[in-house]
Tab-separated table of C-alpha atoms in Angstrom:
chain	number	residue	atom	x	y	z
A	534	UNK	CA	0.000	0.000	0.000
A	535	UNK	CA	1.310	3.384	-1.000
A	536	UNK	CA	0.141	6.509	0.801
A	537	UNK	CA	0.398	9.871	-0.945
A	538	UNK	CA	-0.318	12.625	1.547
A	539	UNK	CA	1.509	15.663	0.171
A	540	UNK	CA	0.816	18.309	-2.440
A	541	UNK	CA	3.292	20.838	-3.842
A	542	UNK	CA	2.872	24.557	-3.156
A	543	UNK	CA	5.451	27.357	-3.252
A	544	UNK	CA	8.346	24.983	-3.836
A	545	UNK	CA	7.515	22.692	-0.911
A	546	UNK	CA	5.812	19.370	-0.317
A	547	UNK	CA	3.063	20.192	2.161
A	548	UNK	CA	0.240	18.319	3.869
A	549	UNK	CA	-3.089	19.263	2.289
A	550	UNK	CA	-5.647	21.225	4.250
A	551	UNK	CA	-8.157	18.835	2.673
A	552	UNK	CA	-8.835	15.658	4.614
A	553	UNK	CA	-10.612	13.467	2.052
A	554	UNK	CA	-8.750	10.247	1.285
A	555	UNK	CA	-9.536	8.194	-1.814
A	556	UNK	CA	-8.235	4.731	-2.733
A	557	UNK	CA	-6.020	3.965	-5.702
A	558	UNK	CA	-6.651	0.775	-7.672
A	559	UNK	CA	-4.669	-1.393	-10.007
A	560	UNK	CA	-7.094	-1.819	-12.945
A	561	UNK	CA	-5.480	-5.113	-13.961
A	562	UNK	CA	-6.311	-6.783	-10.644
A	563	UNK	CA	-8.984	-4.416	-9.252
A	564	UNK	CA	-6.992	-4.432	-6.005
A	565	UNK	CA	-6.384	-1.346	-3.865
A	566	UNK	CA	-2.704	-0.397	-4.163
A	567	UNK	CA	-2.666	2.858	-2.245
A	568	UNK	CA	-4.484	5.970	-1.185
A	569	UNK	CA	-4.189	9.685	-1.793
A	570	UNK	CA	-5.171	12.591	0.406
A	571	UNK	CA	-6.880	15.228	-1.714
A	572	UNK	CA	-6.480	18.967	-1.655
A	573	UNK	CA	-9.486	21.210	-1.125
A	574	UNK	CA	-10.570	24.790	-1.814
A	575	UNK	CA	-8.128	26.182	0.749
A	576	UNK	CA	-5.238	24.344	-0.896
A	577	UNK	CA	-6.260	25.573	-4.346
A	578	UNK	CA	-6.391	29.179	-3.163
A	579	UNK	CA	-2.993	28.806	-1.473
A	580	UNK	CA	-1.510	27.487	-4.715
A	581	UNK	CA	-2.947	30.392	-6.712
A	582	UNK	CA	-1.553	32.849	-4.157
A	583	UNK	CA	1.903	31.264	-4.455
A	584	UNK	CA	1.750	31.426	-8.252
A	585	UNK	CA	0.652	35.069	-8.092
A	586	UNK	CA	3.587	35.986	-5.831
A	587	UNK	CA	6.034	34.237	-8.115
A	588	UNK	CA	4.705	35.689	-11.359
A	589	UNK	CA	6.227	39.211	-11.423
A	590	UNK	CA	9.813	38.006	-11.143
A	591	UNK	CA	9.358	34.930	-13.327
A	592	UNK	CA	7.693	36.986	-16.067
A	593	UNK	CA	10.883	39.072	-16.286
A	594	UNK	CA	13.243	36.122	-16.778
A	595	UNK	CA	15.143	35.910	-20.038
A	596	UNK	CA	14.426	33.249	-22.605
A	597	UNK	CA	17.823	31.741	-21.758
A	598	UNK	CA	16.877	31.441	-18.083
A	599	UNK	CA	13.596	29.760	-18.972
A	600	UNK	CA	15.338	27.457	-21.424
A	601	UNK	CA	17.693	26.337	-18.662
A	602	UNK	CA	14.715	25.472	-16.433
A	603	UNK	CA	12.988	23.581	-19.241
A	604	UNK	CA	16.131	21.574	-19.958
A	605	UNK	CA	16.521	20.683	-16.285
A	606	UNK	CA	12.927	19.444	-16.105
A	607	UNK	CA	13.496	17.337	-19.212
A	608	UNK	CA	16.636	15.825	-17.695
A	609	UNK	CA	14.860	15.022	-14.422
A	610	UNK	CA	11.979	13.327	-16.252
A	611	UNK	CA	14.412	11.346	-18.374
A	612	UNK	CA	16.184	10.152	-15.242
A	613	UNK	CA	12.858	8.860	-13.868
A	614	UNK	CA	11.430	7.263	-17.014
A	615	UNK	CA	11.345	3.783	-15.511
A	616	UNK	CA	9.382	5.007	-12.485
A	617	UNK	CA	6.950	6.883	-14.714
A	618	UNK	CA	6.409	3.834	-16.918
A	619	UNK	CA	5.844	1.571	-13.941
A	620	UNK	CA	3.379	4.012	-12.374
A	621	UNK	CA	1.343	4.374	-15.550
A	622	UNK	CA	1.089	0.613	-16.036
A	623	UNK	CA	0.249	-0.120	-12.404
A	624	UNK	CA	-2.124	2.767	-11.735
A	625	UNK	CA	-3.756	3.231	-15.117
A	626	UNK	CA	-3.303	-0.020	-17.047
A	627	UNK	CA	-1.442	1.432	-20.012
A	628	UNK	CA	0.255	-1.225	-22.110
A	629	UNK	CA	4.003	-1.645	-22.056
A	630	UNK	CA	4.257	-0.695	-25.730
A	631	UNK	CA	2.369	2.551	-25.116
A	632	UNK	CA	4.511	3.654	-22.180
A	633	UNK	CA	7.725	2.538	-23.864
A	634	UNK	CA	6.962	4.801	-26.817
A	635	UNK	CA	4.978	7.487	-25.053
A	636	UNK	CA	6.701	8.283	-21.775
A	637	UNK	CA	9.753	9.941	-23.366
A	638	UNK	CA	7.284	12.452	-24.858
A	639	UNK	CA	6.922	14.148	-21.481
A	640	UNK	CA	10.625	14.993	-21.354
A	641	UNK	CA	10.722	15.804	-25.067
A	642	UNK	CA	7.986	18.409	-24.653
A	643	UNK	CA	10.189	20.451	-22.330
A	644	UNK	CA	13.100	20.223	-24.760
A	645	UNK	CA	10.840	21.184	-27.644
A	646	UNK	CA	9.527	24.200	-25.718
A	647	UNK	CA	13.133	25.249	-25.073
A	648	UNK	CA	13.909	24.842	-28.775
A	649	UNK	CA	10.939	27.011	-29.766
A	650	UNK	CA	12.346	29.817	-27.624
A	651	UNK	CA	15.456	29.921	-29.832
A	652	UNK	CA	13.576	31.625	-32.661
A	653	UNK	CA	10.272	32.804	-31.193
A	654	UNK	CA	9.688	36.539	-31.703
A	655	UNK	CA	8.402	38.244	-28.570
A	656	UNK	CA	8.614	41.738	-30.062
A	657	UNK	CA	7.978	43.273	-33.457
A	658	UNK	CA	8.016	46.919	-34.561
A	659	UNK	CA	5.942	48.381	-37.378
A	660	UNK	CA	6.304	52.103	-37.884
A	661	UNK	CA	5.547	53.853	-34.626
A	662	UNK	CA	4.067	50.805	-32.969
A	663	UNK	CA	5.913	48.103	-31.112
A	664	UNK	CA	3.991	44.937	-30.300
A	665	UNK	CA	5.329	42.747	-27.511
A	666	UNK	CA	3.991	39.372	-26.465
A	667	UNK	CA	3.677	39.289	-22.684
A	668	UNK	CA	3.027	36.283	-20.398
A	669	UNK	CA	-0.668	36.148	-19.613
A	670	UNK	CA	-0.222	35.609	-15.839
A	671	UNK	CA	-1.147	32.839	-13.440
A	672	UNK	CA	-2.398	29.807	-15.356
A	673	UNK	CA	-4.236	26.641	-14.371
A	674	UNK	CA	-3.565	23.258	-15.951
A	675	UNK	CA	-6.374	20.736	-15.452
A	676	UNK	CA	-5.554	17.292	-16.764
A	677	UNK	CA	-7.302	13.899	-17.113
A	678	UNK	CA	-6.326	10.368	-16.136
A	679	UNK	CA	-5.870	8.786	-19.555
A	680	UNK	CA	-2.396	10.141	-20.422
A	681	UNK	CA	-1.726	12.175	-17.333
A	682	UNK	CA	2.033	12.693	-17.449
A	683	UNK	CA	2.108	13.883	-21.058
A	684	UNK	CA	-0.885	16.193	-20.623
A	685	UNK	CA	0.723	17.831	-17.596
A	686	UNK	CA	3.991	18.183	-19.507
A	687	UNK	CA	2.530	19.856	-22.564
A	688	UNK	CA	0.725	22.492	-20.517
A	689	UNK	CA	3.478	23.225	-18.015
A	690	UNK	CA	6.166	23.358	-20.727
A	691	UNK	CA	4.295	26.016	-22.712
A	692	UNK	CA	3.444	28.018	-19.599
A	693	UNK	CA	7.053	28.078	-18.401
A	694	UNK	CA	8.374	28.938	-21.858
A	695	UNK	CA	6.035	31.936	-21.935
A	696	UNK	CA	7.054	33.156	-18.478
A	697	UNK	CA	3.791	32.180	-16.785
A	698	UNK	CA	3.372	30.543	-13.418
A	699	UNK	CA	1.068	27.557	-13.129
A	700	UNK	CA	-1.166	25.589	-10.789
A	701	UNK	CA	-1.686	21.999	-11.925
A	702	UNK	CA	-4.781	20.025	-10.951
A	703	UNK	CA	-4.157	16.460	-12.089
A	704	UNK	CA	-6.729	13.703	-11.797
A	705	UNK	CA	-6.988	12.010	-8.420
A	706	UNK	CA	-6.831	8.706	-10.354
A	707	UNK	CA	-3.251	9.545	-11.396
A	708	UNK	CA	-1.777	10.272	-7.972
A	709	UNK	CA	1.200	7.920	-8.199
A	710	UNK	CA	2.186	9.290	-11.590
A	711	UNK	CA	1.725	12.820	-10.263
A	712	UNK	CA	3.961	12.120	-7.279
A	713	UNK	CA	6.838	10.985	-9.499
A	714	UNK	CA	6.424	13.953	-11.806
A	715	UNK	CA	6.253	16.408	-8.898
A	716	UNK	CA	9.525	15.053	-7.566
A	717	UNK	CA	11.034	15.739	-10.997
A	718	UNK	CA	9.821	19.357	-10.947
A	719	UNK	CA	11.288	19.775	-7.476
A	720	UNK	CA	14.614	18.242	-8.507
A	721	UNK	CA	14.819	20.637	-11.466
A	722	UNK	CA	15.155	23.613	-9.122
A	723	UNK	CA	12.213	25.607	-10.438
A	724	UNK	CA	11.802	28.848	-8.454
A	725	UNK	CA	9.234	28.544	-5.609
A	726	UNK	CA	5.657	29.214	-6.670
A	727	UNK	CA	6.303	28.886	-10.389
A	728	UNK	CA	4.861	25.345	-10.532
A	729	UNK	CA	2.321	24.230	-7.931
A	730	UNK	CA	0.477	20.903	-7.943
A	731	UNK	CA	-2.752	20.189	-6.081
A	732	UNK	CA	-4.307	16.775	-6.601
A	733	UNK	CA	-8.034	17.013	-6.007
A	734	UNK	CA	-11.491	16.670	-7.441
A	735	UNK	CA	-12.650	18.743	-10.361
A	736	UNK	CA	-15.739	19.975	-8.535
A	737	UNK	CA	-13.556	21.153	-5.642
A	738	UNK	CA	-10.060	22.207	-6.720
A	739	UNK	CA	-10.992	22.621	-10.376
A	740	UNK	CA	-13.925	24.819	-9.457
A	741	UNK	CA	-11.669	27.214	-7.547
A	742	UNK	CA	-9.123	27.420	-10.368
A	743	UNK	CA	-11.721	28.101	-13.074
A	744	UNK	CA	-13.448	30.850	-11.087
A	745	UNK	CA	-10.553	32.459	-9.184
A	746	UNK	CA	-10.025	36.096	-10.262
A	747	UNK	CA	-6.237	35.750	-10.070
A	748	UNK	CA	-6.123	32.939	-12.640
A	749	UNK	CA	-5.716	34.465	-16.094
A	750	UNK	CA	-5.818	31.329	-18.230
A	751	UNK	CA	-7.037	27.745	-17.996
A	752	UNK	CA	-5.614	24.897	-20.058
A	753	UNK	CA	-7.845	21.830	-19.896
A	754	UNK	CA	-7.868	18.379	-21.460
A	755	UNK	CA	-10.952	16.247	-20.896
A	756	UNK	CA	-14.563	15.768	-21.858
A	757	UNK	CA	-16.601	18.267	-23.836
A	758	UNK	CA	-19.194	18.480	-21.052
A	759	UNK	CA	-16.587	19.538	-18.495
A	760	UNK	CA	-15.011	21.889	-21.033
A	761	UNK	CA	-18.352	23.624	-21.449
A	762	UNK	CA	-18.633	23.995	-17.675
A	763	UNK	CA	-15.136	25.492	-17.482
A	764	UNK	CA	-16.014	27.897	-20.273
A	765	UNK	CA	-19.051	29.103	-18.345
A	766	UNK	CA	-16.968	29.538	-15.191
A	767	UNK	CA	-14.247	31.398	-17.066
A	768	UNK	CA	-16.664	33.877	-18.633
A	769	UNK	CA	-17.121	35.896	-15.428
A	770	UNK	CA	-13.474	37.003	-15.417
A	771	UNK	CA	-12.784	36.575	-19.153
A	772	UNK	CA	-10.117	33.960	-18.631
A	773	UNK	CA	-8.140	32.841	-21.643
A	774	UNK	CA	-8.793	29.212	-22.521
A	775	UNK	CA	-7.195	26.294	-24.274
A	776	UNK	CA	-9.637	23.387	-24.291
A	777	UNK	CA	-8.708	20.019	-25.803
A	778	UNK	CA	-11.910	18.030	-25.603
A	779	UNK	CA	-13.666	14.944	-26.910
A	780	UNK	CA	-13.690	13.338	-30.314
A	781	UNK	CA	-15.396	10.815	-32.565
A	782	UNK	CA	-12.654	10.610	-35.150
A	783	UNK	CA	-13.264	9.073	-38.581
A	784	UNK	CA	-10.844	6.672	-40.240
A	785	UNK	CA	-11.690	7.050	-43.916
A	786	UNK	CA	-10.671	4.010	-45.959
A	787	UNK	CA	-10.853	5.090	-49.596
A	788	UNK	CA	-11.697	2.536	-52.259
A	789	UNK	CA	-8.130	2.514	-53.604
A	790	UNK	CA	-6.580	1.772	-50.197
A	791	UNK	CA	-4.363	-1.189	-49.383
A	792	UNK	CA	-7.073	-2.805	-47.245
A	793	UNK	CA	-4.936	-5.001	-44.946
A	794	UNK	CA	-2.533	-2.131	-44.218
A	795	UNK	CA	-5.324	0.424	-43.825
A	796	UNK	CA	-7.318	-1.760	-41.435
A	797	UNK	CA	-4.238	-2.599	-39.369
A	798	UNK	CA	-3.623	1.137	-38.975
A	799	UNK	CA	-7.301	1.943	-38.374
A	800	UNK	CA	-7.513	-0.634	-35.591
A	801	UNK	CA	-4.297	0.700	-34.066
A	802	UNK	CA	-5.711	4.212	-33.803
A	803	UNK	CA	-9.103	2.894	-32.744
A	804	UNK	CA	-7.863	0.729	-29.893
A	805	UNK	CA	-4.923	2.930	-28.925
A	806	UNK	CA	-4.507	3.506	-25.176
A	807	UNK	CA	-7.065	0.764	-24.541
A	808	UNK	CA	-9.579	2.873	-26.450
A	809	UNK	CA	-9.258	5.682	-23.905
A	810	UNK	CA	-7.979	8.347	-26.290
A	811	UNK	CA	-9.712	11.541	-27.375
A	812	UNK	CA	-8.313	11.185	-30.901
A	813	UNK	CA	-9.133	7.475	-31.300
A	814	UNK	CA	-10.411	6.621	-34.775
A	815	UNK	CA	-13.651	5.108	-33.557
A	816	UNK	CA	-15.603	5.428	-36.826
A	817	UNK	CA	-14.202	3.334	-39.689
A	818	UNK	CA	-15.710	4.605	-42.936
A	819	UNK	CA	-15.563	1.832	-45.548
A	820	UNK	CA	-16.606	1.845	-49.245
A	821	UNK	CA	-19.538	-0.429	-50.022
A	822	UNK	CA	-17.577	-1.745	-53.008
A	823	UNK	CA	-14.969	-3.266	-50.674
A	824	UNK	CA	-17.113	-3.911	-47.607
A	825	UNK	CA	-16.466	-7.654	-47.441
A	826	UNK	CA	-12.689	-7.131	-47.650
A	827	UNK	CA	-12.815	-4.567	-44.870
A	828	UNK	CA	-14.903	-6.790	-42.607
A	829	UNK	CA	-12.676	-9.809	-43.194
A	830	UNK	CA	-9.539	-7.751	-42.510
A	831	UNK	CA	-11.054	-6.476	-39.249
A	832	UNK	CA	-11.993	-9.973	-38.073
A	833	UNK	CA	-8.584	-11.359	-38.964
A	834	UNK	CA	-6.657	-8.548	-37.281
A	835	UNK	CA	-8.757	-8.339	-34.112
A	836	UNK	CA	-8.319	-12.084	-33.626
A	837	UNK	CA	-4.570	-11.520	-33.274
A	838	UNK	CA	-4.845	-8.811	-30.589
A	839	UNK	CA	-3.876	-9.938	-27.094
A	840	UNK	CA	-5.939	-8.504	-24.253
A	841	UNK	CA	-4.497	-8.834	-20.773
A	842	UNK	CA	-1.598	-7.958	-18.522
A	843	UNK	CA	-0.402	-4.513	-19.650
A	844	UNK	CA	3.141	-5.189	-18.434
A	845	UNK	CA	3.455	-7.968	-21.037
A	846	UNK	CA	5.038	-6.526	-24.184
A	847	UNK	CA	2.814	-8.731	-26.384
A	848	UNK	CA	-0.385	-7.207	-24.968
A	849	UNK	CA	-2.211	-4.885	-27.352
A	850	UNK	CA	-5.141	-3.873	-25.123
A	851	UNK	CA	-5.049	-3.508	-21.358
A	852	UNK	CA	-7.817	-2.744	-18.862
A	853	UNK	CA	-9.960	0.349	-18.537
A	854	UNK	CA	-9.113	2.721	-15.724
A	855	UNK	CA	-11.840	1.780	-13.215
A	856	UNK	CA	-15.189	0.082	-12.634
A	857	UNK	CA	-17.132	3.201	-13.610
A	858	UNK	CA	-15.473	3.334	-17.014
A	859	UNK	CA	-15.925	-0.419	-17.499
A	860	UNK	CA	-19.645	-0.151	-16.763
A	861	UNK	CA	-20.007	2.818	-19.100
A	862	UNK	CA	-18.408	0.970	-22.011
A	863	UNK	CA	-20.487	-2.156	-21.347
A	864	UNK	CA	-23.621	-0.025	-21.525
A	865	UNK	CA	-22.616	1.204	-24.988
A	866	UNK	CA	-21.988	-2.346	-26.200
A	867	UNK	CA	-25.536	-3.220	-25.096
A	868	UNK	CA	-26.834	-0.033	-26.686
A	869	UNK	CA	-25.266	-0.860	-30.042
A	870	UNK	CA	-27.110	-4.163	-30.160
A	871	UNK	CA	-30.359	-2.483	-29.102
A	872	UNK	CA	-29.925	0.076	-31.899
A	873	UNK	CA	-29.780	-2.742	-34.443
A	874	UNK	CA	-26.074	-2.776	-35.230
A	875	UNK	CA	-24.396	-6.115	-35.983
A	876	UNK	CA	-21.779	-7.333	-33.532
A	877	UNK	CA	-18.819	-8.358	-35.692
A	878	UNK	CA	-16.312	-9.016	-32.909
A	879	UNK	CA	-16.273	-8.716	-29.128
A	880	UNK	CA	-19.373	-8.070	-27.065
A	881	UNK	CA	-20.296	-7.724	-23.430
A	882	UNK	CA	-18.183	-8.918	-20.523
A	883	UNK	CA	-14.509	-9.642	-20.078
A	884	UNK	CA	-12.516	-11.803	-22.487
A	885	UNK	CA	-13.177	-15.441	-21.581
A	886	UNK	CA	-9.674	-16.110	-20.245
A	887	UNK	CA	-9.690	-13.202	-17.776
A	888	UNK	CA	-11.424	-13.501	-14.411
A	889	UNK	CA	-10.460	-10.139	-12.902
A	890	UNK	CA	-9.591	-6.651	-14.068
A	891	UNK	CA	-11.569	-4.033	-15.977
A	892	UNK	CA	-10.921	-5.612	-19.361
A	893	UNK	CA	-13.240	-5.125	-22.320
A	894	UNK	CA	-13.347	-7.339	-25.379
A	895	UNK	CA	-12.193	-5.395	-28.463
A	896	UNK	CA	-15.575	-4.793	-30.057
A	897	UNK	CA	-16.491	-3.789	-33.598
A	898	UNK	CA	-20.010	-3.150	-34.907
A	899	UNK	CA	-21.049	-3.271	-38.566
A	900	UNK	CA	-24.357	-2.272	-40.116
A	901	UNK	CA	-24.050	1.079	-38.366
A	902	UNK	CA	-25.591	4.335	-39.526
A	903	UNK	CA	-24.060	7.643	-38.567
A	904	UNK	CA	-27.212	8.578	-36.646
A	905	UNK	CA	-26.871	5.779	-34.085
A	906	UNK	CA	-25.655	6.838	-30.658
A	907	UNK	CA	-22.710	4.444	-30.867
A	908	UNK	CA	-21.620	6.421	-33.954
A	909	UNK	CA	-22.152	9.863	-32.444
A	910	UNK	CA	-21.166	9.673	-28.768
A	911	UNK	CA	-17.665	9.300	-27.361
A	912	UNK	CA	-17.526	5.839	-25.762
A	913	UNK	CA	-13.911	5.975	-24.548
A	914	UNK	CA	-13.204	2.286	-24.721
A	915	UNK	CA	-12.193	-0.346	-27.320
A	916	UNK	CA	-15.468	-0.133	-29.256
A	917	UNK	CA	-15.457	0.790	-32.954
A	918	UNK	CA	-18.130	1.099	-35.624
A	919	UNK	CA	-17.970	0.459	-39.374
A	920	UNK	CA	-20.065	2.815	-41.504
A	921	UNK	CA	-20.478	2.198	-45.230
A	922	UNK	CA	-20.432	4.849	-47.951
A	923	UNK	CA	-20.984	4.923	-51.721
A	924	UNK	CA	-18.546	7.536	-52.984
A	925	UNK	CA	-15.892	9.984	-51.855
A	926	UNK	CA	-18.260	12.887	-51.241
A	927	UNK	CA	-20.529	10.745	-49.082
A	928	UNK	CA	-17.486	9.652	-47.068
A	929	UNK	CA	-16.546	13.290	-46.472
A	930	UNK	CA	-20.123	14.136	-45.528
A	931	UNK	CA	-20.316	11.304	-42.984
A	932	UNK	CA	-16.898	12.183	-41.569
A	933	UNK	CA	-18.022	15.785	-40.982
A	934	UNK	CA	-21.478	14.861	-39.677
A	935	UNK	CA	-20.450	14.981	-36.020
A	936	UNK	CA	-20.349	17.596	-33.291
A	937	UNK	CA	-16.639	16.813	-32.895
A	938	UNK	CA	-13.577	17.697	-34.940
A	939	UNK	CA	-10.355	16.718	-33.210
A	940	UNK	CA	-8.494	14.348	-35.516
A	941	UNK	CA	-9.192	12.316	-38.650
A	942	UNK	CA	-7.394	9.642	-40.657
A	943	UNK	CA	-7.365	9.047	-44.410
A	944	UNK	CA	-6.061	5.853	-46.008
A	945	UNK	CA	-5.379	5.768	-49.751
A	946	UNK	CA	-2.716	4.752	-52.252
A	947	UNK	CA	-3.314	7.976	-54.224
A	948	UNK	CA	-1.441	10.823	-52.514
A	949	UNK	CA	-3.169	13.658	-54.368
A	950	UNK	CA	-6.610	12.175	-53.762
A	951	UNK	CA	-5.881	11.702	-50.056
A	952	UNK	CA	-4.741	15.326	-49.820
A	953	UNK	CA	-7.923	16.487	-51.557
A	954	UNK	CA	-10.081	14.536	-49.105
A	955	UNK	CA	-8.046	15.710	-46.103
A	956	UNK	CA	-8.567	19.362	-47.021
A	957	UNK	CA	-12.336	18.855	-46.808
A	958	UNK	CA	-12.379	17.250	-43.356
A	959	UNK	CA	-13.480	19.421	-40.439
A	960	UNK	CA	-10.804	18.546	-37.881
A	961	UNK	CA	-7.836	20.149	-36.184
A	962	UNK	CA	-5.534	17.419	-37.496
A	963	UNK	CA	-5.808	15.030	-40.432
A	964	UNK	CA	-3.300	12.195	-40.782
A	965	UNK	CA	-2.758	10.469	-44.114
A	966	UNK	CA	-1.588	6.845	-44.050
A	967	UNK	CA	-0.139	7.226	-40.568
A	968	UNK	CA	-1.234	6.710	-36.983
A	969	UNK	CA	0.886	9.276	-35.111
A	970	UNK	CA	0.997	12.992	-35.725
A	971	UNK	CA	3.936	15.377	-36.067
A	972	UNK	CA	5.088	16.380	-32.599
A	973	UNK	CA	5.896	19.896	-33.800
A	974	UNK	CA	2.431	20.424	-35.286
A	975	UNK	CA	-0.311	22.286	-33.391
A	976	UNK	CA	-2.811	19.975	-31.715
A	977	UNK	CA	-6.409	20.815	-30.889
A	978	UNK	CA	-9.897	20.619	-32.269
A	979	UNK	CA	-12.728	22.454	-33.982
A	980	UNK	CA	-16.430	22.456	-33.162
A	981	UNK	CA	-17.048	20.740	-29.800
A	982	UNK	CA	-13.567	19.234	-29.731
A	983	UNK	CA	-12.171	22.406	-28.270
A	984	UNK	CA	-10.600	25.835	-28.573
A	985	UNK	CA	-6.964	26.746	-29.089
A	986	UNK	CA	-3.900	24.646	-29.846
A	987	UNK	CA	-1.111	22.972	-27.923
A	988	UNK	CA	2.506	22.031	-28.807
A	989	UNK	CA	5.298	24.127	-30.266
A	990	UNK	CA	5.005	27.775	-31.190
A	991	UNK	CA	1.188	27.607	-31.273
A	992	UNK	CA	1.101	26.238	-27.748
A	993	UNK	CA	3.486	28.942	-26.537
A	994	UNK	CA	1.431	31.689	-28.193
A	995	UNK	CA	-1.606	30.573	-26.218
A	996	UNK	CA	0.109	31.714	-23.010
A	997	UNK	CA	0.969	35.177	-24.313
A	998	UNK	CA	-0.972	38.404	-24.794
A	999	UNK	CA	0.003	41.065	-27.387
A	1000	UNK	CA	0.604	44.568	-26.072
A	1001	UNK	CA	0.915	47.448	-28.535
A	1002	UNK	CA	2.854	50.615	-27.658
A	1003	UNK	CA	2.571	53.489	-30.139
A	1004	UNK	CA	4.609	56.663	-29.959
A	1005	UNK	CA	3.669	60.154	-31.235
């Protein structure tokens, strides 16, 4: 049993004022592996006060000073990669392959933010006017449980690069990961108050951060419903916002695609992170002319996917994060059958060879229309739908017929055609014949998938405000 009973405020590990204690579970075994004491409203206000005190001096640091801090954070995270990987597998159920490839991203984001500072223009003159980009102020970073370490990294890295101070509210389900990461921030020698971390509930700590008059900006990753609530809270004080929200991403398989390769990639992006990914390609759009090939390729590929112990390198799909998420996904599998969709693979319950853990059978529905709830709502588990189309324009229409617009995938052997289709998709990112994006590219969504962008120069710009000074 591991007990986490400290938060991080003003450069110190302190005992929370909050007294609520919540258990931590291993989703592979369902066993309690620890507990975390949560911060409360008093802790959140103390963290904001510390960030406010630290802001004036930190805002005046040079880009070289901030680069040095960013590099030190990256080095500390790199030194603790094994601990971070172990925590994410044990506490969240991420597969070994995911953490092996993904955990270095947290450190890389701090290096990338430092690199952006090499060429970023903070000042530009035009005639009698000089425009400078100034750090926005105290910022709040509110992050989810499904890729906690990387989400914290991308927000904190941009905030620090801009000269902002930050209060992080990570998910209470990610407390072990948060503890390791906090120790890395502390080891990096960041000035007191520049980074503060208060683990707590969204309706407690998050509510303070999104309404506090001294918080100038909120960066949030999570569900669209919570993003809408944050937006309403932020309106009273006109906080700046970056919201990276939900998705129902299409994987468009064009009729000239290499079907086995396209389906292998589509299933990778659909089941990625155990299906708990905002950019998962959960709608596979398949041409009627090649429907049977697509279905056969799906059945063949899914049959090879190992579900089970996430620490086993051969495992493709691990457990969901907790019982609540397991029950939610099971309800959608039942719903799909009630809506009249055909169950191609998977179904309700755990895989037959697993007696414990929040494991879901990789499930694919065919015979789905884009108006079914399983085609329109974010399920956040390893459940995909196949939707047929007649021609290219119908595929584009179906892809765009969604309230979301985070990421999309196009598979084709014709480069020019794929580019033409991609330009017509309403999404923040479109990937052609690939499953991972460009780390330097801006990431974020349109429509109800969010506001603003993260990563690189676009992410940095989101933490800056232009100020124009004009002389006579």
